Coordinates of C-alpha atoms and ligand atoms in Angstrom, one line a residue:
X10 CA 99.7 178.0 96.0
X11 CA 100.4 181.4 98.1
X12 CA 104.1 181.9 99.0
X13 CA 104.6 183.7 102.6
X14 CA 107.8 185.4 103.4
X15 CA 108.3 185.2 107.4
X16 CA 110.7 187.4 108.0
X17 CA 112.8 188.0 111.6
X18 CA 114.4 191.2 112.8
X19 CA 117.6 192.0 115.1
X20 CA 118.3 189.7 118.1
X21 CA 115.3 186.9 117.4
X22 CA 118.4 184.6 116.2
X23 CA 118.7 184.7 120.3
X24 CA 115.6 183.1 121.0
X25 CA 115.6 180.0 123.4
X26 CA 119.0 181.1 124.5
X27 CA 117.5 183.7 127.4
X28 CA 114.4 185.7 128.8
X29 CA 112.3 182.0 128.1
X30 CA 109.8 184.0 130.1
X31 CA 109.6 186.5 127.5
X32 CA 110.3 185.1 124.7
X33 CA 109.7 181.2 125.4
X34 CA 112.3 178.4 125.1
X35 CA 111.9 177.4 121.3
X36 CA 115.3 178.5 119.5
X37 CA 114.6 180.1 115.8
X38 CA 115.3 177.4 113.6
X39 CA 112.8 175.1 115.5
X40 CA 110.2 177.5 114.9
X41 CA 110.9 178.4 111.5
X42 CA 110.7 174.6 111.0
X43 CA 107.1 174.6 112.3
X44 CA 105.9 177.4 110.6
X45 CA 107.5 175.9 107.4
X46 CA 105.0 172.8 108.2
X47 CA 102.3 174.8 109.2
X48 CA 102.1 176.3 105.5
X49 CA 102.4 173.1 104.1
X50 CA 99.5 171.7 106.1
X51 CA 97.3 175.1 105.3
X52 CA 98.2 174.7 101.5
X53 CA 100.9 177.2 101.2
X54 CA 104.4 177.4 101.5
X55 CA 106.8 179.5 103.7
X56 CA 110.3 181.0 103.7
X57 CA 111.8 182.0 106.5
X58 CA 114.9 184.5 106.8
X59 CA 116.6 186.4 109.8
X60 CA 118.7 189.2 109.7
X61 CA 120.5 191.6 112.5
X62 CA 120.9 194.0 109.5
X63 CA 118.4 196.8 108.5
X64 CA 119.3 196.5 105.0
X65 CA 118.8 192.9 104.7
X66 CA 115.4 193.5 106.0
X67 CA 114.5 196.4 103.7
X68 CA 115.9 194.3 100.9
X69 CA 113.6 191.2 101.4
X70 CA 110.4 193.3 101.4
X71 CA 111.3 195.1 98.7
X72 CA 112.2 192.1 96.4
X73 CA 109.2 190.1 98.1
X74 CA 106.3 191.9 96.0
X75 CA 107.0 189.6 92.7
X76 CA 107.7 186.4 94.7
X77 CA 105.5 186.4 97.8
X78 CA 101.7 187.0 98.5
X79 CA 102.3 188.3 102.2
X80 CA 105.1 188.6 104.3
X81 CA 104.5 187.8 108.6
X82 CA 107.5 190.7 109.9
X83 CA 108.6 190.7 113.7
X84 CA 110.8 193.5 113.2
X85 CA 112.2 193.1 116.5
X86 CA 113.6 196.5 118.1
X87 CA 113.2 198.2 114.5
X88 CA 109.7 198.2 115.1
X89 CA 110.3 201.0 117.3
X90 CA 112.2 203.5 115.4
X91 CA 112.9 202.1 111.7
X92 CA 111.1 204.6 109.3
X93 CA 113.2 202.9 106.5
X94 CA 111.3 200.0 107.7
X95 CA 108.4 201.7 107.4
X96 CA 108.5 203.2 103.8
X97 CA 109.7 199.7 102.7
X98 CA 106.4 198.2 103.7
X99 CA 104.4 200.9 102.3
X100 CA 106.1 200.9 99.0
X101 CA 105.2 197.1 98.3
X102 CA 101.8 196.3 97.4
X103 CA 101.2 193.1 99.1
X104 CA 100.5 192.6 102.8
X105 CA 102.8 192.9 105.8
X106 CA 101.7 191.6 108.9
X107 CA 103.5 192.5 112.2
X108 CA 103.9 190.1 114.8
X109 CA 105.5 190.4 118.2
X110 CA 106.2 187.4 120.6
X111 CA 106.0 189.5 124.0
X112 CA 103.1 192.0 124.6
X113 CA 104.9 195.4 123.4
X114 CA 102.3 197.2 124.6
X115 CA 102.5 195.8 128.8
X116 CA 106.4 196.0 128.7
X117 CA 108.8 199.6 128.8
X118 CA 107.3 202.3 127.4
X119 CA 109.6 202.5 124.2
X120 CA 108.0 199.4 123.0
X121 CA 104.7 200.8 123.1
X122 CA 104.8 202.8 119.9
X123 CA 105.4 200.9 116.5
X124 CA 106.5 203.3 113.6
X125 CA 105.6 199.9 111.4
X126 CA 102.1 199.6 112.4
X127 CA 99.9 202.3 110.6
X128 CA 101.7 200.7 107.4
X129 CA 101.1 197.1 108.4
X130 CA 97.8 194.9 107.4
X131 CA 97.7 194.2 111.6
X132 CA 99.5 193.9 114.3
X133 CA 99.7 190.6 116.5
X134 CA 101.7 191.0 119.7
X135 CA 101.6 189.0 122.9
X136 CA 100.5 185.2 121.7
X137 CA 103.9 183.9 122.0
X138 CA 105.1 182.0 118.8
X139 CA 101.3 181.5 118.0
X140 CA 101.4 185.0 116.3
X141 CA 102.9 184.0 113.2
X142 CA 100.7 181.2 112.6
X143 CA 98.0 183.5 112.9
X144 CA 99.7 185.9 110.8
X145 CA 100.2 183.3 108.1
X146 CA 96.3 182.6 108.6
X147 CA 95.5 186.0 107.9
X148 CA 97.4 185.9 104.7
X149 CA 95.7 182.8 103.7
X150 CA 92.5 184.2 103.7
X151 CA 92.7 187.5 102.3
Ligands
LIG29 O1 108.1 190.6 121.3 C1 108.8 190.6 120.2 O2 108.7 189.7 119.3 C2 109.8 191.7 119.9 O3 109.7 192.1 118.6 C3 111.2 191.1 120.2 C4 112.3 192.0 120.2 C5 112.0 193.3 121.0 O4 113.1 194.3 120.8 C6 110.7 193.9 120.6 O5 110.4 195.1 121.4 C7 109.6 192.9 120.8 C8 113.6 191.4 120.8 C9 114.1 190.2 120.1 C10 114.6 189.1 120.9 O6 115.5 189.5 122.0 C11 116.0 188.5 122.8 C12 116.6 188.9 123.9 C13 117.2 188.0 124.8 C14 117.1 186.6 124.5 C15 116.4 186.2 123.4 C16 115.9 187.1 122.5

C-alpha cells in the first residue's frame, strides 16, 4: 500500500477562518480528514502535517524518502522564496507534488514565480482543495 505525506506550509492552519473567496470555507483539519479518506478509498493511506516553521517542513521531506512514496506540498508563501525548500525536494528521491488552492499565477505578481517548481514532479494551482486529491492521484499512478 503507497504511503502519501500531505504536507501544509505557513498560514494554511488559517484556512476557513478568512479570504473564503480565496481560499474556500473548509478549515484544515476537515480537509485533512477527507484527504485521509480519499486515500483509503484509492488504496493508499495519507498523513497529513502542518507547520508555520521552515524547519519543520524541510525536516518532513527529508525524513519522508524511507517512509513515504510521494509527498502532495502546498508550501504556502515558501513557495515563493524558500530555496531550502527547494534543495530539500531535490535531495529526496521520491516525488513532490506542489499544490496551490488559489490560482498563484492570476493573483500579485510575487506569487507568480515558484522557486519549488522546476524541482517538483507538477505543479497544481487554482482547483481549490481539489488539488491535493489530484495530487494524491498523481502519486498513485506513477
Ligand atoms: O493558494 C495557495 O494554496 C497558497 O499556497 C496559499 C498561501 C499563499 O501564500 C500562496 O501564495 C498560495 C497562503 C496560505 C493561507 O493564507 C490564508 C490567509 C487568510 C486566511 C486563510 C488562509
Amino acid at each position: 500500500m503507497k504511503r502519501i505525506l500531505v504536507v501544509n506550509g505557513p498560514n494554511l492552519n488559517r484556512l476557513g477562518k478568512r479570504e473564503p473567496g480565496i481560499y474556500g470555507k473548509n478549515d484544515l483539519t476537515s480537509i485533512e480528514e477527507r484527504l485521509i479518506a480519499f486515500a483509503e478509498e484509492n488504496g493508499a493511506s495519507a498523513v497529513c502535517r502542518q507547520s508555520n516553521h521552515e524547519g519543520d517542513i524541510l525536516d518532513w521531506i527529508h525524513e519522508a524518502e524511507d517512509e513515504f512514496q510521494g509527498i502532495v506540498l502546498n508550501a504556502g508563501a515558501f513557495t515563493h522564496y524558500s530555496y531550502a525548500i527547494r534543495d530539500a525536494i531535490a535531495s529526496v528521491n521520491i516525488p513532490v507534488i506542489e499544490v496551490h488552492i488559489s490560482n498563484i499565477h492570476a493573483r500579485e505578481e510575487f506569487r507568480h514565480h515558484s522557486v519549488i517548481a522546476p524541482v517538483a514532479a507538477g505543479q497544481i494551482a487554482g482547483l481549490g482543495v481539489k488539488g491535493y486529491e489530484l495530487a494524491i492521484l498523481a502519486i498513485l499512478g506513477e
